[in-house]
PDB file of C-alpha atoms in Angstrom:
ATOM      1  CA  LYS T   1       1.836  -1.266 -37.730  1.00  0.00           C
ATOM      2  CA  ILE T   2       5.523  -2.182 -37.592  1.00  0.00           C
ATOM      3  CA  GLN T   3       5.769  -1.266 -33.921  1.00  0.00           C
ATOM      4  CA  GLN T   4       2.737  -3.393 -33.045  1.00  0.00           C
ATOM      5  CA  ASN T   5       4.296  -6.459 -34.647  1.00  0.00           C
ATOM      6  CA  LEU T   6       7.738  -5.843 -33.153  1.00  0.00           C
ATOM      7  CA  PHE T   7       6.545  -5.374 -29.575  1.00  0.00           C
ATOM      8  CA  ILE T   8       3.490  -7.626 -29.379  1.00  0.00           C
ATOM      9  CA  SER T   9       5.426 -10.265 -27.415  1.00  0.00           C
ATOM     10  CA  ALA T  10       8.818 -10.926 -25.926  1.00  0.00           C
ATOM     11  CA  GLY T  11      11.594 -11.799 -28.364  1.00  0.00           C
ATOM     12  CA  ALA T  12      12.842 -15.381 -28.598  1.00  0.00           C
ATOM     13  CA  PHE T  13      16.019 -14.700 -26.601  1.00  0.00           C
ATOM     14  CA  VAL T  14      13.942 -13.222 -23.756  1.00  0.00           C
ATOM     15  CA  GLN T  15      11.640 -16.235 -23.800  1.00  0.00           C
ATOM     16  CA  TRP T  16      14.659 -18.560 -23.560  1.00  0.00           C
ATOM     17  CA  ALA T  17      15.991 -16.493 -20.646  1.00  0.00           C
ATOM     18  CA  GLY T  18      12.626 -16.952 -18.950  1.00  0.00           C
ATOM     19  CA  VAL T  19      12.760 -20.722 -19.441  1.00  0.00           C
ATOM     20  CA  THR T  20      16.268 -20.796 -17.949  1.00  0.00           C
ATOM     21  CA  ALA T  21      15.203 -18.646 -14.998  1.00  0.00           C
ATOM     22  CA  LEU T  22      12.203 -20.839 -14.262  1.00  0.00           C
ATOM     23  CA  SER T  23      14.128 -24.103 -14.563  1.00  0.00           C
ATOM     24  CA  SER T  24      17.478 -23.172 -12.996  1.00  0.00           C
ATOM     25  CA  CYS T  25      16.978 -20.352 -10.533  1.00  0.00           C
ATOM     26  CA  GLY T  26      14.532 -21.754  -7.986  1.00  0.00           C
ATOM     27  CA  GLN T  27      16.546 -20.703  -4.924  1.00  0.00           C
ATOM     28  CA  CYS T  28      17.085 -17.165  -6.251  1.00  0.00           C
ATOM     29  CA  MET T  29      13.395 -16.801  -7.087  1.00  0.00           C
ATOM     30  CA  ARG T  30      12.334 -18.014  -3.619  1.00  0.00           C
ATOM     31  CA  GLN T  31      14.746 -15.562  -2.016  1.00  0.00           C
ATOM     32  CA  MET T  32      13.458 -12.655  -4.102  1.00  0.00           C
ATOM     33  CA  ARG T  33       9.828 -13.627  -3.453  1.00  0.00           C
ATOM     34  CA  ASN T  34      10.571 -13.626   0.302  1.00  0.00           C
ATOM     35  CA  THR T  35      12.264 -10.239  -0.002  1.00  0.00           C
ATOM     36  CA  TYR T  36       9.272  -8.759  -1.825  1.00  0.00           C
ATOM     37  CA  ASP T  37       6.894 -10.275   0.722  1.00  0.00           C
ATOM     38  CA  GLU T  38       8.851  -8.678   3.573  1.00  0.00           C
ATOM     39  CA  ARG T  39       8.632  -5.300   1.815  1.00  0.00           C
ATOM     40  CA  ARG T  40       4.921  -5.804   1.075  1.00  0.00           C
ATOM     41  CA  LEU T  41       4.068  -6.613   4.684  1.00  0.00           C
ATOM     42  CA  TYR T  42       6.112  -3.680   5.973  1.00  0.00           C
ATOM     43  CA  LEU T  43       4.472  -1.222   3.580  1.00  0.00           C
ATOM     44  CA  LEU T  44       0.962  -2.526   4.322  1.00  0.00           C
ATOM     45  CA  ASP T  45       1.526  -2.120   8.053  1.00  0.00           C
ATOM     46  CA  ARG T  46       2.962   1.395   7.769  1.00  0.00           C
ATOM     47  CA  LEU T  47       0.218   2.612   5.440  1.00  0.00           C
ATOM     48  CA  ARG T  48      -2.535   1.242   7.659  1.00  0.00           C
ATOM     49  CA  ARG T  49      -0.984   2.791  10.771  1.00  0.00           C
ATOM     50  CA  MET T  50      -1.006   6.154   8.952  1.00  0.00           C
ATOM     51  CA  GLY T  51      -4.718   5.811   8.224  1.00  0.00           C
ATOM     52  CA  VAL T  52      -4.374   4.856   4.568  1.00  0.00           C
ATOM     53  CA  GLY T  53      -7.092   2.395   3.606  1.00  0.00           C
ATOM     54  CA  VAL T  54      -6.015  -0.751   1.764  1.00  0.00           C
ATOM     55  CA  ARG T  55      -8.966  -2.838   0.638  1.00  0.00           C
ATOM     56  CA  VAL T  56      -7.071  -5.463  -1.335  1.00  0.00           C
ATOM     57  CA  GLU T  57      -3.669  -6.779  -0.361  1.00  0.00           C
ATOM     58  CA  PRO T  58      -1.493  -7.438  -3.409  1.00  0.00           C
ATOM     59  CA  THR T  59      -0.457 -11.023  -4.065  1.00  0.00           C
ATOM     60  CA  GLY T  60       1.042 -10.867  -7.546  1.00  0.00           C
ATOM     61  CA  ALA T  61       2.514  -7.408  -8.019  1.00  0.00           C
ATOM     62  CA  PHE T  62       4.770  -5.013  -6.142  1.00  0.00           C
ATOM     63  CA  TYR T  63       2.245  -2.204  -5.818  1.00  0.00           C
ATOM     64  CA  ILE T  64      -0.290  -1.251  -3.163  1.00  0.00           C
ATOM     65  CA  LEU T  65      -3.274   0.931  -3.979  1.00  0.00           C
ATOM     66  CA  GLY T  66      -4.065   3.044  -0.921  1.00  0.00           C
ATOM     67  CA  ASN T  67      -7.225   5.035  -0.302  1.00  0.00           C
ATOM     68  CA  MET T  68      -6.117   8.626   0.358  1.00  0.00           C
ATOM     69  CA  LYS T  69      -9.532  10.305   0.091  1.00  0.00           C
ATOM     70  CA  ALA T  70      -9.443  11.294   3.765  1.00  0.00           C
ATOM     71  CA  PHE T  71      -6.312  13.343   3.058  1.00  0.00           C
ATOM     72  CA  ASN T  72      -7.175  14.707  -0.392  1.00  0.00           C
ATOM     73  CA  PRO T  73      -9.701  13.310  -2.885  1.00  0.00           C
ATOM     74  CA  ASP T  74      -7.655  14.679  -5.817  1.00  0.00           C
ATOM     75  CA  SER T  75      -5.036  11.970  -6.283  1.00  0.00           C
ATOM     76  CA  TYR T  76      -3.162  13.886  -8.971  1.00  0.00           C
ATOM     77  CA  ARG T  77      -2.657  16.978  -6.823  1.00  0.00           C
ATOM     78  CA  LEU T  78      -1.881  14.878  -3.768  1.00  0.00           C
ATOM     79  CA  ALA T  79       0.748  12.787  -5.556  1.00  0.00           C
ATOM     80  CA  PHE T  80       2.546  15.855  -6.856  1.00  0.00           C
ATOM     81  CA  ASP T  81       2.303  17.638  -3.504  1.00  0.00           C
ATOM     82  CA  ILE T  82       3.887  14.615  -1.784  1.00  0.00           C
ATOM     83  CA  LEU T  83       6.660  14.631  -4.383  1.00  0.00           C
ATOM     84  CA  ASP T  84       7.199  18.376  -4.071  1.00  0.00           C
ATOM     85  CA  LYS T  85       7.081  18.588  -0.271  1.00  0.00           C
ATOM     86  CA  VAL T  86       8.857  15.407   0.867  1.00  0.00           C
ATOM     87  CA  GLY T  87      10.461  13.930  -2.259  1.00  0.00           C
ATOM     88  CA  VAL T  88       8.483  10.693  -2.328  1.00  0.00           C
ATOM     89  CA  ALA T  89       7.286   9.546  -5.752  1.00  0.00           C
ATOM     90  CA  VAL T  90       3.866   7.891  -5.849  1.00  0.00           C
ATOM     91  CA  THR T  91       1.392   7.388  -8.667  1.00  0.00           C
ATOM     92  CA  PRO T  92      -2.005   9.099  -8.639  1.00  0.00           C
ATOM     93  CA  GLY T  93      -4.910   6.697  -8.815  1.00  0.00           C
ATOM     94  CA  ILE T  94      -6.615   8.721 -11.534  1.00  0.00           C
ATOM     95  CA  ASP T  95      -3.933   7.387 -13.904  1.00  0.00           C
ATOM     96  CA  PHE T  96      -5.757   4.033 -13.649  1.00  0.00           C
ATOM     97  CA  GLY T  97      -9.223   5.376 -14.380  1.00  0.00           C
ATOM     98  CA  SER T  98     -11.963   7.277 -12.605  1.00  0.00           C
ATOM     99  CA  ASN T  99     -12.708   4.398 -10.189  1.00  0.00           C
ATOM    100  CA  ALA T 100      -9.221   4.797  -8.721  1.00  0.00           C
ATOM    101  CA  GLU T 101      -9.544   8.539  -8.092  1.00  0.00           C
ATOM    102  CA  GLY T 102      -8.689   9.350  -4.493  1.00  0.00           C
ATOM    103  CA  TYR T 103      -6.214   6.477  -4.358  1.00  0.00           C
ATOM    104  CA  ILE T 104      -2.417   6.510  -4.574  1.00  0.00           C
ATOM    105  CA  ARG T 105      -0.290   3.623  -5.853  1.00  0.00           C
ATOM    106  CA  PHE T 106       2.758   2.805  -3.759  1.00  0.00           C
ATOM    107  CA  SER T 107       5.569   0.589  -5.032  1.00  0.00           C
ATOM    108  CA  TYR T 108       7.682  -1.734  -2.939  1.00  0.00           C
ATOM    109  CA  ALA T 109      10.168  -2.476  -5.726  1.00  0.00           C
ATOM    110  CA  ASN T 110      12.969  -0.843  -3.749  1.00  0.00           C
ATOM    111  CA  SER T 111      15.134  -1.646  -0.751  1.00  0.00           C
ATOM    112  CA  LEU T 112      13.470  -1.934   2.631  1.00  0.00           C
ATOM    113  CA  GLU T 113      15.662   0.930   3.831  1.00  0.00           C
ATOM    114  CA  ASN T 114      14.403   3.228   1.059  1.00  0.00           C
ATOM    115  CA  ILE T 115      10.802   2.168   1.649  1.00  0.00           C
ATOM    116  CA  GLU T 116      11.188   2.908   5.353  1.00  0.00           C
ATOM    117  CA  GLU T 117      12.637   6.348   4.574  1.00  0.00           C
ATOM    118  CA  GLY T 118       9.797   7.052   2.154  1.00  0.00           C
ATOM    119  CA  MET T 119       7.202   6.020   4.721  1.00  0.00           C
ATOM    120  CA  ASN T 120       8.840   8.201   7.382  1.00  0.00           C
ATOM    121  CA  ARG T 121       8.669  11.169   5.020  1.00  0.00           C
ATOM    122  CA  LEU T 122       5.083  10.372   4.032  1.00  0.00           C
ATOM    123  CA  GLU T 123       4.057  10.041   7.671  1.00  0.00           C
ATOM    124  CA  GLY T 124       5.552  13.453   8.425  1.00  0.00           C
ATOM    125  CA  TYR T 125       3.716  14.911   5.444  1.00  0.00           C
ATOM    126  CA  LEU T 126       0.373  13.400   6.496  1.00  0.00           C
ATOM    127  CA  ASN T 127       0.849  14.522  10.110  1.00  0.00           C
ATOM    128  CA  ASP T 128       1.607  18.038   8.902  1.00  0.00           C
ATOM    129  CA  LEU T 129      -1.453  17.939   6.644  1.00  0.00           C
ATOM    130  CA  ALA T 130      -3.670  16.813   9.526  1.00  0.00           C
ATOM    131  CA  SER T 131      -2.425  19.587  11.814  1.00  0.00           C
ATOM    132  CA  ARG T 132      -3.543  22.349   9.414  1.00  0.00           C
TER     133      ARG T 132
END
């Protein structure tokens, strides 16, 4: 009960920081939004070229949910195999409920260089998987 009441909302100092950010940091926020959009567009393009289905393009988060059923319908096993074989961390769709099984969540909350490296590794993994 104590935890629920302590963490139910952001503390006052965090709320004041948010007000300051929204009222004083317009240029920084626009720059970061543009950076995230560049990463989002890059990741969408790479995933689609690899044959990963993306039904809904994100507009308010830094995650993409990709349909990986053609590669492996078991998102949990697939996510851990990708991590084990090529060192790319992704989140299995099953973590978000049974309707997301067969999907993998990709994050673009990283540098474009790291995202590119991750996509290169993932592409190699998927190509290797397809050649079996």
